[in-house]
Structure formats: structure tokens, C-alpha cells
Short mmCIF file of C-alpha atoms and ligand atoms in Angstrom, two decimals:
data_model
loop_
_atom_site.label_atom_id
_atom_site.label_comp_id
_atom_site.label_asym_id
_atom_site.label_seq_id
_atom_site.Cartn_x
_atom_site.Cartn_y
_atom_site.Cartn_z
CA MET W 1 -0.10 0.33 -0.49
CA LYS W 2 2.97 2.40 1.08
CA SER W 3 4.66 1.81 -2.53
CA VAL W 4 1.09 2.72 -4.21
CA ALA W 5 0.83 6.18 -2.22
CA THR W 6 4.75 6.65 -3.44
CA LEU W 7 4.70 6.06 -6.49
CA ILE W 8 0.71 8.21 -6.71
CA LEU W 9 3.16 11.02 -5.18
CA LEU W 10 6.39 10.73 -7.29
CA ILE W 11 3.70 10.99 -10.66
CA VAL W 12 1.47 13.60 -8.80
CA THR W 13 4.57 15.95 -7.97
CA PRO W 14 6.27 18.22 -10.79
CA VAL W 15 9.33 16.49 -12.26
CA SER W 16 12.15 19.08 -13.38
CA ALA W 17 13.09 21.65 -10.35
CA SER W 18 10.89 23.89 -11.93
CA ALA W 19 9.58 27.47 -13.05
CA ILE W 20 7.87 29.42 -10.74
CA ASP W 21 5.07 30.76 -12.57
CA ILE W 22 5.27 35.20 -13.41
CA PHE W 23 1.97 37.29 -13.97
CA ALA W 24 3.72 40.60 -14.75
CA CYS W 25 1.28 43.59 -15.74
CA GLU W 26 3.06 45.30 -17.80
CA PRO W 27 6.31 44.69 -20.24
CA GLU W 28 9.29 46.68 -18.54
CA TRP W 29 8.70 43.96 -15.41
CA GLY W 30 8.15 40.78 -17.68
CA SER W 31 11.64 41.42 -18.81
CA LEU W 32 13.00 42.41 -16.19
CA ALA W 33 11.81 39.01 -14.29
CA THR W 34 12.97 37.32 -17.59
CA GLU W 35 16.32 38.93 -16.81
CA LEU W 36 16.64 37.52 -13.26
CA ALA W 37 14.98 34.38 -13.30
CA GLY W 38 15.24 33.00 -17.12
CA ASP W 39 14.48 29.30 -17.55
CA LYS W 40 13.36 28.65 -13.50
CA ALA W 41 10.09 31.43 -14.47
CA ASN W 42 7.55 31.02 -17.03
CA VAL W 43 6.46 34.78 -17.46
CA THR W 44 2.81 36.01 -18.12
CA VAL W 45 2.58 39.67 -18.99
CA ALA W 46 -0.47 41.32 -18.90
CA THR W 47 -0.78 44.41 -21.07
CA THR W 48 1.25 45.46 -24.32
CA ALA W 49 3.32 48.26 -25.19
CA PHE W 50 -0.17 49.51 -26.91
CA GLN W 51 -1.85 48.94 -23.74
CA ASP W 52 -2.49 51.80 -20.92
CA PRO W 53 -1.87 49.81 -18.01
CA HIS W 54 -3.84 52.67 -16.21
CA ARG W 55 -7.11 50.74 -17.44
CA LEU W 56 -7.58 47.41 -18.44
CA GLN W 57 -10.28 44.83 -19.13
CA ALA W 58 -9.98 42.03 -16.40
CA LYS W 59 -10.92 39.50 -19.03
CA PRO W 60 -11.08 35.99 -18.74
CA SER W 61 -7.14 34.48 -19.24
CA LEU W 62 -5.39 37.06 -17.55
CA ILE W 63 -7.94 35.54 -14.34
CA ALA W 64 -6.89 31.92 -15.01
CA ALA W 65 -3.75 33.77 -15.74
CA ILE W 66 -3.09 35.29 -12.20
CA ARG W 67 -4.26 32.42 -10.59
CA ARG W 68 -2.18 29.85 -11.17
CA ALA W 69 0.94 32.71 -10.59
CA ASN W 70 3.71 32.87 -7.05
CA MET W 71 4.12 36.12 -8.21
CA VAL W 72 2.98 39.50 -9.13
CA ILE W 73 5.03 41.84 -10.73
CA CYS W 74 3.76 44.64 -10.81
CA THR W 75 4.87 48.50 -10.72
CA GLY W 76 1.85 49.19 -7.52
CA ALA W 77 1.99 53.53 -6.72
CA ASP W 78 -1.70 52.90 -8.14
CA LEU W 79 -0.93 52.41 -12.07
CA GLU W 80 -3.43 49.25 -11.42
CA ILE W 81 -5.65 50.32 -9.47
CA GLY W 82 -8.37 50.29 -12.07
CA TRP W 83 -8.00 46.52 -12.33
CA LEU W 84 -5.63 44.69 -10.60
CA PRO W 85 -7.08 44.61 -7.30
CA LEU W 86 -10.06 43.32 -9.37
CA LEU W 87 -8.26 40.37 -10.67
CA LEU W 88 -6.36 40.00 -7.16
CA ARG W 89 -9.81 39.72 -5.81
CA ARG W 90 -10.91 36.59 -9.50
CA ALA W 91 -7.29 34.95 -8.19
CA GLY W 92 -8.29 32.41 -5.33
CA ASN W 93 -4.45 32.22 -4.63
CA SER W 94 -3.97 33.66 -1.19
CA SER W 95 0.53 33.78 -1.75
CA ILE W 96 0.23 37.11 -4.44
CA GLN W 97 -2.29 39.41 -2.35
CA ALA W 98 -0.28 42.02 -0.34
CA GLY W 99 1.83 41.64 2.63
CA ASN W 100 2.41 37.88 1.18
CA PRO W 101 5.86 37.37 -0.89
CA GLY W 102 4.45 37.13 -3.75
CA HIS W 103 3.07 40.10 -4.14
CA PHE W 104 6.08 42.76 -5.49
CA MET W 105 5.41 45.97 -6.16
CA ALA W 106 8.42 47.50 -8.33
CA ALA W 107 7.46 51.31 -7.07
CA ASP W 108 7.07 50.83 -3.45
CA TYR W 109 11.65 50.23 -3.82
CA VAL W 110 11.98 53.70 -5.97
CA ARG W 111 11.53 57.36 -4.85
CA LYS W 112 8.23 58.74 -6.71
CA LEU W 113 8.30 62.11 -8.59
CA GLU W 114 5.41 64.93 -8.70
CA VAL W 115 4.08 62.79 -5.06
CA PRO W 116 0.63 65.62 -5.51
CA LYS W 117 0.82 67.39 -1.77
CA ILE W 118 -2.96 66.58 -1.39
CA ILE W 119 -3.99 62.88 -2.86
CA ASP W 120 -7.34 64.13 -4.09
CA ARG W 121 -8.88 61.01 -6.79
CA SER W 122 -12.24 63.78 -6.85
CA GLN W 123 -10.03 66.12 -9.10
CA GLY W 124 -9.56 62.57 -12.19
CA ASP W 125 -6.00 62.76 -11.49
CA ILE W 126 -4.99 58.86 -12.11
CA HIS W 127 -1.50 59.97 -10.25
CA PRO W 128 -2.14 60.13 -6.56
CA GLN W 129 1.04 58.52 -4.44
CA GLY W 130 2.90 59.96 -7.61
CA ASN W 131 4.13 59.52 -10.65
CA PRO W 132 3.98 55.55 -11.29
CA HIS W 133 6.48 55.77 -14.56
CA VAL W 134 9.00 54.22 -12.24
CA HIS W 135 11.15 51.84 -15.17
CA LEU W 136 12.42 55.07 -17.89
CA ASP W 137 15.08 56.07 -14.97
CA PRO W 138 17.17 52.97 -15.46
CA ARG W 139 19.16 53.89 -12.25
CA ASN W 140 15.32 52.50 -11.24
CA ILE W 141 15.45 49.66 -13.17
CA ARG W 142 18.75 49.24 -11.15
CA ARG W 143 17.22 48.93 -7.37
CA ILE W 144 13.83 47.15 -8.46
CA GLY W 145 16.28 44.43 -9.39
CA ILE W 146 17.98 43.85 -6.51
CA ALA W 147 14.76 43.78 -4.64
CA LEU W 148 13.40 41.75 -7.16
CA GLY W 149 16.63 39.28 -6.63
CA ASP W 150 15.96 39.54 -3.04
CA ARG W 151 12.27 38.19 -3.85
CA LEU W 152 13.33 35.35 -6.36
CA ARG W 153 15.64 33.68 -3.60
CA GLU W 154 12.39 33.85 -1.05
CA ILE W 155 9.57 32.93 -3.16
CA ASP W 156 12.29 30.39 -4.65
CA PRO W 157 15.17 29.15 -2.18
CA ALA W 158 16.39 26.28 -4.24
CA ASN W 159 17.10 27.65 -6.87
CA ALA W 160 18.91 30.70 -4.42
CA ALA W 161 22.25 30.85 -6.32
CA TYR W 162 21.35 30.33 -9.64
CA TYR W 163 19.09 33.52 -8.86
CA ASP W 164 22.25 35.56 -7.70
CA SER W 165 23.96 34.33 -10.48
CA ARG W 166 22.01 35.73 -12.75
CA LEU W 167 21.37 39.32 -10.54
CA ALA W 168 25.14 39.58 -10.82
CA ASP W 169 26.17 39.45 -14.60
CA PHE W 170 22.97 41.87 -14.98
CA GLN W 171 23.94 44.06 -12.69
CA SER W 172 27.77 44.03 -14.01
CA ARG W 173 25.59 44.39 -17.54
CA TRP W 174 23.51 47.23 -17.10
CA ASN W 175 25.60 49.42 -14.68
CA GLU W 176 28.21 49.31 -17.70
CA SER W 177 25.11 49.92 -19.92
CA ILE W 178 24.02 53.20 -17.93
CA ASP W 179 27.34 54.27 -18.09
CA VAL W 180 27.18 54.15 -22.14
CA TRP W 181 23.88 55.78 -22.38
CA GLU W 182 24.51 58.79 -19.81
CA GLN W 183 27.62 59.94 -22.37
CA ASN W 184 25.52 58.84 -25.53
CA SER W 185 22.86 61.41 -24.31
CA ALA W 186 25.54 63.86 -22.98
CA ASP W 187 24.03 66.13 -25.56
CA LEU W 188 20.14 65.92 -25.12
CA ALA W 189 20.47 67.41 -21.86
CA GLY W 190 18.16 70.09 -21.48
CA ILE W 191 16.40 69.36 -24.87
CA ARG W 192 12.65 70.98 -24.77
CA LEU W 193 9.48 68.94 -25.63
CA ALA W 194 5.88 68.35 -25.22
CA SER W 195 4.50 65.21 -23.33
CA ASN W 196 1.56 64.28 -24.22
CA HIS W 197 0.84 62.23 -20.07
CA ARG W 198 2.88 62.80 -17.82
CA SER W 199 4.96 59.76 -18.99
CA PHE W 200 8.93 60.88 -19.72
CA SER W 201 9.15 62.93 -16.08
CA TYR W 202 11.34 59.79 -15.23
CA PHE W 203 13.66 59.84 -18.49
CA ALA W 204 13.14 63.32 -18.20
CA ALA W 205 14.62 63.50 -14.72
CA TRP W 206 17.40 61.48 -15.44
CA LEU W 207 18.73 63.23 -18.53
CA ASP W 208 17.56 66.31 -18.36
CA LEU W 209 15.52 66.99 -20.46
CA ASN W 210 13.44 69.91 -20.25
CA ILE W 211 9.37 68.63 -20.42
CA VAL W 212 8.78 72.98 -20.98
CA ALA W 213 4.53 71.33 -21.47
CA THR W 214 2.27 68.80 -20.74
CA LEU W 215 -0.83 68.60 -23.12
CA GLU W 216 -3.17 67.04 -19.87
CA PRO W 217 -4.53 69.70 -17.51
CA LYS W 218 -3.71 66.54 -15.14
CA PRO W 219 -2.74 63.45 -15.42
CA GLY W 220 -5.64 61.34 -17.53
CA ILE W 221 -7.98 63.87 -18.17
CA PRO W 222 -7.32 63.90 -22.05
CA ALA W 223 -6.79 67.95 -23.66
CA SER W 224 -9.87 70.12 -23.84
CA GLY W 225 -9.81 71.83 -27.72
CA ALA W 226 -9.39 75.64 -25.07
CA GLN W 227 -6.84 74.37 -23.88
CA LEU W 228 -4.91 72.48 -26.60
CA ALA W 229 -5.46 76.02 -27.67
CA THR W 230 -4.07 78.02 -24.98
CA LEU W 231 -1.44 75.64 -24.86
CA LEU W 232 -0.23 76.00 -28.19
CA GLU W 233 -0.77 80.35 -27.71
CA GLN W 234 2.03 79.59 -24.84
CA LEU W 235 4.27 77.69 -27.04
CA SER W 236 4.06 79.30 -29.91
CA SER W 237 6.91 81.89 -29.73
CA ASN W 238 9.58 79.04 -28.18
CA PRO W 239 8.42 75.76 -29.66
CA PRO W 240 9.32 72.49 -28.13
CA ALA W 241 11.64 70.12 -29.70
CA ALA W 242 8.26 67.58 -30.79
CA VAL W 243 5.35 66.17 -28.75
CA ILE W 244 6.20 62.82 -26.92
CA ARG W 245 4.05 59.76 -26.99
CA THR W 246 3.27 56.89 -25.42
CA PRO W 247 2.34 53.77 -28.46
CA TYR W 248 -0.74 53.39 -26.81
CA ALA W 249 -2.12 57.66 -25.63
CA ASN W 250 -4.75 59.05 -28.48
CA GLU W 251 -2.34 60.73 -31.00
CA ARG W 252 -5.08 63.38 -31.73
CA PRO W 253 -3.47 65.97 -30.01
CA SER W 254 -0.53 65.44 -30.18
CA LYS W 255 -0.38 66.05 -33.42
CA TRP W 256 -2.44 68.90 -33.46
CA LEU W 257 -0.27 70.43 -31.51
CA SER W 258 2.40 69.62 -33.38
CA THR W 259 0.40 70.04 -36.74
CA GLN W 260 0.35 73.91 -34.85
CA LEU W 261 3.98 74.30 -33.84
CA LYS W 262 5.37 73.26 -37.03
CA ILE W 263 7.30 70.92 -34.77
CA PRO W 264 8.15 66.85 -34.91
CA GLU W 265 4.65 64.09 -32.90
CA VAL W 266 7.17 61.55 -31.74
CA LYS W 267 6.16 57.87 -30.71
CA LEU W 268 8.59 56.45 -27.85
CA PRO W 269 8.58 53.50 -27.27
CA TYR W 270 7.25 53.90 -23.99
CA THR W 271 7.87 49.97 -23.08
CA ILE W 272 9.03 46.57 -24.41
CA GLY W 273 7.80 46.04 -27.73
CA GLY W 274 7.15 49.57 -27.70
CA ALA W 275 9.32 49.87 -31.53
CA ASP W 276 9.77 46.13 -33.49
CA ASN W 277 13.77 46.85 -32.36
CA VAL W 278 12.71 46.88 -28.61
CA SER W 279 12.48 43.39 -27.17
CA ASP W 280 14.38 43.63 -24.08
CA LEU W 281 15.41 46.97 -21.42
CA PHE W 282 18.64 47.03 -22.55
CA ALA W 283 16.90 48.02 -26.20
CA LEU W 284 14.23 50.15 -24.58
CA PHE W 285 16.95 52.69 -23.31
CA GLU W 286 19.05 51.96 -26.65
CA GLU W 287 16.28 52.97 -29.32
CA SER W 288 14.47 55.74 -27.03
CA ILE W 289 18.17 57.66 -26.62
CA ALA W 290 18.01 57.27 -30.59
CA ILE W 291 15.25 58.75 -31.32
CA LEU W 292 15.98 61.83 -28.86
CA ARG W 293 19.47 62.09 -30.57
CA GLU W 294 18.15 62.08 -34.38
CA LEU W 295 16.22 65.11 -33.12
CA ALA W 296 18.32 66.87 -31.37
CA GLN W 297 20.11 67.20 -34.92
ZN1 ZN C 301 0.52 58.02 -16.18
#
């Protein structure tokens, strides 16, 4: 009898030293998870570069994915407030709920920019905890990577040495890249830009870009025609180099303003998959800098 029980146990226990299931809310965290966990993780990414991470439908396929996850990696800082709480409730999975090791919010590990003095969601501001688009400063990625490495070791201690070595390798390549990017983009310092949403504040803070205007009067509130007209008037005597936006943003207000000011309207990749050649975090920064350097020439 005992041997039969043992046999059954052997059959139902997963064979591989395998894979933890990771549910990443955005492509940047899916990419970071893959850098650090390699083939020890199956990574599902909830959104693409062409979907607004502030707003997402909690589709059945996402509920199924989060149900089997050992870990969720999201931005936090209320970026996913419109959909992640619902998914977590539907997950029926305690290991990924807030307070447990399987619940990892990247923005918890960095200093937030644009934190409002008074939180007032009634005004429609979708950045009530400060700006959540933290991944576009590569120094934030470095900090978040270290915290994520710790968390992977905690969740899957059997593979701790593997995660340590992946993290060390990633950090060394990442730090070298940051040096190169900073050297290559010295001529971008001070470049004046208008942005549709406050998506690029961390990128701008890192490279000392000067975002002189944001089309949305408040994060998440589209500009009215009158507000765009006022902006046009303010910018027309000294137009910025370009109007920038994410791949998922409505292009109409940016296109209108750029046409009126006779300046380029530029779609930056924003995250993995936001341009054809942007397949990982390294390419994301390389491509974003290359696009802006072309503008600056
Ligand atoms: Zn936002």
C-alpha cells in the first residue's frame, strides 16, 4: 500500500526543478523577471506597449493566469488601481495577495516624482501616489532588480544561487550600459519637449530633458480644445523640439499641437514591444535615446 502511495506522489509531483509562474502587469517587469529568473520562471505579461496600463479589462484569460501565479510583479503606486485589485480578488490565490512574498510592487523600491501634496482622486488625477511610470529611469531598474532578486530567492530558495548569479550578471551589464547611455546622451540635456501624459518624467529627470508642457491638464484628463489652444499660444513663440507620446496614447492631441507648431510628433517606445526592435530593457533605452538624438541634430 505504502509503495503505491509513494508511486502516486512521484507521478503528481512536478518533475522539473521547475519553474515558478510569474504574472507581470507590464512588459518592463516581464522583461526584468526574465533577466533575473531565466528558465526558472514562466512569465505571463498582462499588457502590451499598445495598452494603457492605467486602464485594462480584467479578461478571463488574465484571471486564469493570475490564478496559477506564484508571484505578481506590478508597478504599484496606483498605476493598476483600476484592474489589479479585481484580478487579485478573483484569483483565489493567497500567495500573491498584498503582504505576502508573491506580491511585488516595483514602485515601492524607488523615490516617486510628482507626489501631490493633497491626494484628491475626485479631481480625476490618476497619479494620486506620485508618478508611477518609474521604469524609465534605469537607476530605478537597478534598485528594483536588487529587490526582485531578493524576492525570487525568498519564493524559490532551492534556486537561490541561480538567481544570485543572474542578478550579478544583469547588474554588471546594466551598470555598463547606464554609463554608455549617459555618455551618449550628454547632448540631450536641456532639450525642450512637450509630452501628452506624464509618462516620461523619470526619463527626463535622469537625462536632464526639459519637459516644458504636458498636454493633459491633469494625469488621465484629456486636454479640451480650449486648453490645447492656450497651450499653443504659450508655446508658439518658443516651440519645443517635439511632442512626445507613448505607443498607447491617443495621437490626436499630440498630432494637432505638433502640426500647429510645425514640430515633429514623436512616438517613443515607452516599454518593451513599443517599437519593432525593442525586445528587452536594454533596447528600450538604446532606442529611446537614439530617437531623441535624431531630434536634437
Ligand atoms: Zn500615468
